[in-house]
CSV table of C-alpha atoms in Angstrom, one decimal:
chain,number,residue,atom,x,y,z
A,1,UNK,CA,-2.7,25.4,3.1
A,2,UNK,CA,-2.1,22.3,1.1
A,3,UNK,CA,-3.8,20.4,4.3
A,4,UNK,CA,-6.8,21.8,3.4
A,5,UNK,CA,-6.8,21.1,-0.4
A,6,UNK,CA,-5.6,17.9,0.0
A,7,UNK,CA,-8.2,16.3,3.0
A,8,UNK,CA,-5.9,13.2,3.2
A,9,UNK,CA,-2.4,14.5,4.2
A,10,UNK,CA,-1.1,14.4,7.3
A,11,UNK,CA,-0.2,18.0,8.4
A,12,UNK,CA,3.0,19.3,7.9
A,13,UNK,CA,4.0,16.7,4.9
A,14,UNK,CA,2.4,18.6,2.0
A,15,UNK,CA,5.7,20.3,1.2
A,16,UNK,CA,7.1,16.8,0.5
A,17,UNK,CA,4.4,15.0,-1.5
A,18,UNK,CA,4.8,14.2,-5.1
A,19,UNK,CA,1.7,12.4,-5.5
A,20,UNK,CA,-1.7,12.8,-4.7
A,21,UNK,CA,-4.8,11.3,-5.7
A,22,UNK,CA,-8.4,11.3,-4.2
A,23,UNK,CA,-10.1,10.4,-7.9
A,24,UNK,CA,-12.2,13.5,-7.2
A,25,UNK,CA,-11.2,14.4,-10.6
A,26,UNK,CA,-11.8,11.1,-12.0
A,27,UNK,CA,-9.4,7.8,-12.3
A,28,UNK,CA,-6.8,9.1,-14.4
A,29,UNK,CA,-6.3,12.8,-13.0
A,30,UNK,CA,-4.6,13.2,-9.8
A,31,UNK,CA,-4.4,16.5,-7.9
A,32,UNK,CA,-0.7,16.5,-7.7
A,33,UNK,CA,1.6,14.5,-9.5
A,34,UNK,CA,5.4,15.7,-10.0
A,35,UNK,CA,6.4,12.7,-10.8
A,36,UNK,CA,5.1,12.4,-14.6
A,37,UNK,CA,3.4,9.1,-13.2
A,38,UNK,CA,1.0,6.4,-15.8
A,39,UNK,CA,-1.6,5.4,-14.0
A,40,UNK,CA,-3.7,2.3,-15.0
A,41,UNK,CA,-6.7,0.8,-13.7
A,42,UNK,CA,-8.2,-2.7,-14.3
A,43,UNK,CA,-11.9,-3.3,-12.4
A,44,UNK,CA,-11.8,0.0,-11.2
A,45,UNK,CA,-14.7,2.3,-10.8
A,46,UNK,CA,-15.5,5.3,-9.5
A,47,UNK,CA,-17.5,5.2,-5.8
A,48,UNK,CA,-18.2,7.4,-3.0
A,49,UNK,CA,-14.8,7.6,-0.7
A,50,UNK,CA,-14.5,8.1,3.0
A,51,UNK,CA,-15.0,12.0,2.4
A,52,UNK,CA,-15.2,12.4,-1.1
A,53,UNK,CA,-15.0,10.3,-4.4
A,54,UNK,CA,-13.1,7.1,-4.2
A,55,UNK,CA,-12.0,4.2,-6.4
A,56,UNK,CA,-13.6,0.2,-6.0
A,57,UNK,CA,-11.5,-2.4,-7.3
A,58,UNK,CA,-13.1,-5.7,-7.9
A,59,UNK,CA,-10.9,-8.6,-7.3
A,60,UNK,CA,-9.9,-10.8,-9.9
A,61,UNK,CA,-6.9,-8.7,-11.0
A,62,UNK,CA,-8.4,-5.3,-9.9
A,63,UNK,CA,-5.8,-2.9,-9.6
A,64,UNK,CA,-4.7,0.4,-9.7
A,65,UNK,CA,-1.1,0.8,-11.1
A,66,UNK,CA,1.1,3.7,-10.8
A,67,UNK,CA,4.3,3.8,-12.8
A,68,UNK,CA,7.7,6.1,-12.3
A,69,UNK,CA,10.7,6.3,-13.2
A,70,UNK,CA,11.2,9.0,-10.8
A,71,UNK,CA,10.9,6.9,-7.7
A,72,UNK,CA,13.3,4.7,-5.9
A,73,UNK,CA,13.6,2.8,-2.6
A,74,UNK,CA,17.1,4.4,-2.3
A,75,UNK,CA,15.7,7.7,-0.9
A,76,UNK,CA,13.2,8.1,1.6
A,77,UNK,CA,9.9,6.9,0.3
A,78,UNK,CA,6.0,6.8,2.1
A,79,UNK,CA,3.2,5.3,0.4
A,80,UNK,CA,0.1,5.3,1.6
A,81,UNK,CA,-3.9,4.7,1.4
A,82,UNK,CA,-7.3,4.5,3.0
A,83,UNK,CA,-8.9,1.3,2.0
A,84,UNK,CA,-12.0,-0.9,3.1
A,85,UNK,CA,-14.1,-4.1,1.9
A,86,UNK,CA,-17.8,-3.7,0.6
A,87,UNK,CA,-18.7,-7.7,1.4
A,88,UNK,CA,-17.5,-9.7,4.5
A,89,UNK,CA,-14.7,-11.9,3.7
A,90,UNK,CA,-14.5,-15.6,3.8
A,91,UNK,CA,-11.4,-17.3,5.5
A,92,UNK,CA,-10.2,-18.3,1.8
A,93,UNK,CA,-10.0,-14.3,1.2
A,94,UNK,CA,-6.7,-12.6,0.3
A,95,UNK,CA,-6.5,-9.1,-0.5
A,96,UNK,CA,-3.5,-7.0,-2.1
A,97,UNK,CA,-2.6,-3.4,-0.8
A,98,UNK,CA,0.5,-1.9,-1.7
A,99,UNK,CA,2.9,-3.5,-3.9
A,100,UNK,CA,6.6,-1.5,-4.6
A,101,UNK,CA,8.1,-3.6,-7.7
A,102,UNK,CA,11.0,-3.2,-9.4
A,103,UNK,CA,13.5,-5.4,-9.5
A,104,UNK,CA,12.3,-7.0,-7.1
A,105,UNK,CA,9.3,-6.2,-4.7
A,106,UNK,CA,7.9,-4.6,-1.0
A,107,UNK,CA,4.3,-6.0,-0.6
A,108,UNK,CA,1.9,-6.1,1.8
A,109,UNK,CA,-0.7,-7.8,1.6
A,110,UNK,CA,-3.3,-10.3,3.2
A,111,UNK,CA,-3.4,-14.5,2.1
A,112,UNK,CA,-6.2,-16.4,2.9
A,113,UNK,CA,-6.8,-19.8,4.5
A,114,UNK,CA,-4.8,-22.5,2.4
A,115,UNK,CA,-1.7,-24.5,1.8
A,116,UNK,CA,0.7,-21.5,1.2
A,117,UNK,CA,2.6,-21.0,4.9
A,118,UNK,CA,-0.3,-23.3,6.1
A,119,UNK,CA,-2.6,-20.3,6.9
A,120,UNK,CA,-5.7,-20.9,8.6
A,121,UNK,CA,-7.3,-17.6,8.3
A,122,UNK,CA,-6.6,-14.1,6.4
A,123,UNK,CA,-3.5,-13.3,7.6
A,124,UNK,CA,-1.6,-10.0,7.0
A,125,UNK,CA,1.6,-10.8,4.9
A,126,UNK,CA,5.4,-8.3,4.2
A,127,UNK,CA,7.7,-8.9,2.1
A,128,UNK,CA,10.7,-7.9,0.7
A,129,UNK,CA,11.8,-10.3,-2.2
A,130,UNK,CA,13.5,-10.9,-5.9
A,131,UNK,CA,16.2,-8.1,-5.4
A,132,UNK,CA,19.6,-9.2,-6.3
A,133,UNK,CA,22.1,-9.4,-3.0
A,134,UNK,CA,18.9,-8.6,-0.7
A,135,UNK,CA,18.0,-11.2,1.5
A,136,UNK,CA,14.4,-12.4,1.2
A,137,UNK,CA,12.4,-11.6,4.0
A,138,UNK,CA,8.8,-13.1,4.8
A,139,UNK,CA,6.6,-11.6,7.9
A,140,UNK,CA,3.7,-13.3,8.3
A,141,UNK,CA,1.7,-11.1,11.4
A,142,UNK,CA,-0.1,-13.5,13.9
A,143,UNK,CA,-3.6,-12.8,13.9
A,144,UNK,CA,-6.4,-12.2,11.5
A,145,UNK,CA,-6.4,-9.5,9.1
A,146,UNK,CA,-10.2,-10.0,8.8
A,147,UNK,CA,-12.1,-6.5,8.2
A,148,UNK,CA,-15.6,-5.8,8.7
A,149,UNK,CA,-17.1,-4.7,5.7
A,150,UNK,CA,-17.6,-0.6,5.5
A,151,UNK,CA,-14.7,-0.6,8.1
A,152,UNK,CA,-12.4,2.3,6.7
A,153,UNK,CA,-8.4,1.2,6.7
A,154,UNK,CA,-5.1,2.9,6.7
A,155,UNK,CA,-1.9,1.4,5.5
A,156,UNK,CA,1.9,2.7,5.5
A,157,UNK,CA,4.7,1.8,3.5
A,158,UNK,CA,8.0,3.8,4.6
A,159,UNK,CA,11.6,3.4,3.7
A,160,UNK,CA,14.4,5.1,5.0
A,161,UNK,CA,17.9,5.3,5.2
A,162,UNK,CA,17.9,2.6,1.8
A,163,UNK,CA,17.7,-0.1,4.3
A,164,UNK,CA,14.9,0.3,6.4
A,165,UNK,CA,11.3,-0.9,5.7
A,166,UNK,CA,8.3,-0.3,7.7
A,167,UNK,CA,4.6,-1.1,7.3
A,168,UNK,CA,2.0,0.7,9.4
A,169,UNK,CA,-1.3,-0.4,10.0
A,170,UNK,CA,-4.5,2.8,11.0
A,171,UNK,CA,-1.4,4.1,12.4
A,172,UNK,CA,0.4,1.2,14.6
A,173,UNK,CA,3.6,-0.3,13.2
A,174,UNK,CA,3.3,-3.7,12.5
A,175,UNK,CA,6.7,-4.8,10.7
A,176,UNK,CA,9.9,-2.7,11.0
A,177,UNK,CA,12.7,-4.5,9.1
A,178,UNK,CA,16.0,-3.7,8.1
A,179,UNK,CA,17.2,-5.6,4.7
A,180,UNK,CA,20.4,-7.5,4.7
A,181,UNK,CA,22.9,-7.8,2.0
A,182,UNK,CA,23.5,-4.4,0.6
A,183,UNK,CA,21.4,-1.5,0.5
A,184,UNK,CA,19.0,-0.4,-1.9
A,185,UNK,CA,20.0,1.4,-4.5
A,186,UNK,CA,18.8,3.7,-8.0
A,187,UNK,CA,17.3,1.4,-10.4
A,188,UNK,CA,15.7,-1.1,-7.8
């Protein structure tokens, strides 16, 4: 039922979502949100999606921001999205996708050619940073994460157990990591 109303879920997860949004409704209406989320959006503009409406955000700061007090990394969390790039990329192109923050952060992401980590080309990038008694981790993928333009793009982030942190990339797991220290807890 839900499947159907909601083209983007996976089947038999609609029971557990909290948040939904395909911007067919426009930027700052989501389809279901239990979560009493604030969305922002800087250099974001309605566009045609994969199926439906979508959202472009230009670089330069682009982003779309969801804020709630309601979530936390100490219970099982998935977030997820479709993505692509418009333009080819250059080797100098980075690209952010899903950033968790808090009190500290889970980000993926993809840095470009340059000093930092001495990277040569864009490279995929997870971390897990900034939270007091967590170890900082750093997983830098080898190989390119260089998309063709038009190229549609699924990422994963998952958390279970407090402690364990996956990303998933059009379906293929690409970093599993369990933190060290202590486990995550409310208020992270």
């Amino acid at each position: 039922r839900a499947a159907r109303r909601f083209f983007y879920l996976p089947p038999g997860i609609e029971d557990r979502v909290v948040f939904y949004h395909s911007f067919e409704l426009g930027v700052d209406r989501p389809e279901l949100d239990l979560l009493g989320t604030q969305l922002s959006a800087q250099g974001a503009t309605p566009v045609d999606g994969l199926v439906a409406r979508g959202l472009r955000v230009r670089g330069g700061g682009g982003h779309l921001k969801l804020t709630s007090g309601s979530l936390t990394l100490a219970r099982p969390l998935t977030v997820m999205m479709w993505w692509r790039f418009d333009e080819p990329m250059r080797d100098e192109t980075g690209y952010h996708l899903i950033t968790l923050g808090g009190k500290g952060i889970v980000s993926a992401f993809a840095r470009g050619k340059g000093e930092w980590c001495a990277l040569k080309e864009p490279t995929f990038v997870f971390q897990v940073y900034y939270f007091e008694g967590v170890m900082n981790m750093n997983h830098i993928w080898s190989g390119s994460a260089r998309v063709e333009p038009g190229t549609w793009h699924h990422i994963a982030i998952t958390v279970a157990g407090a402690a364990e942190v996956r990303a998933y990339w059009d379906g293929r797991l690409r970093v599993q990591h369990t933190i060290k220290g202590r486990q995550f807890r409310t208020g992270d």
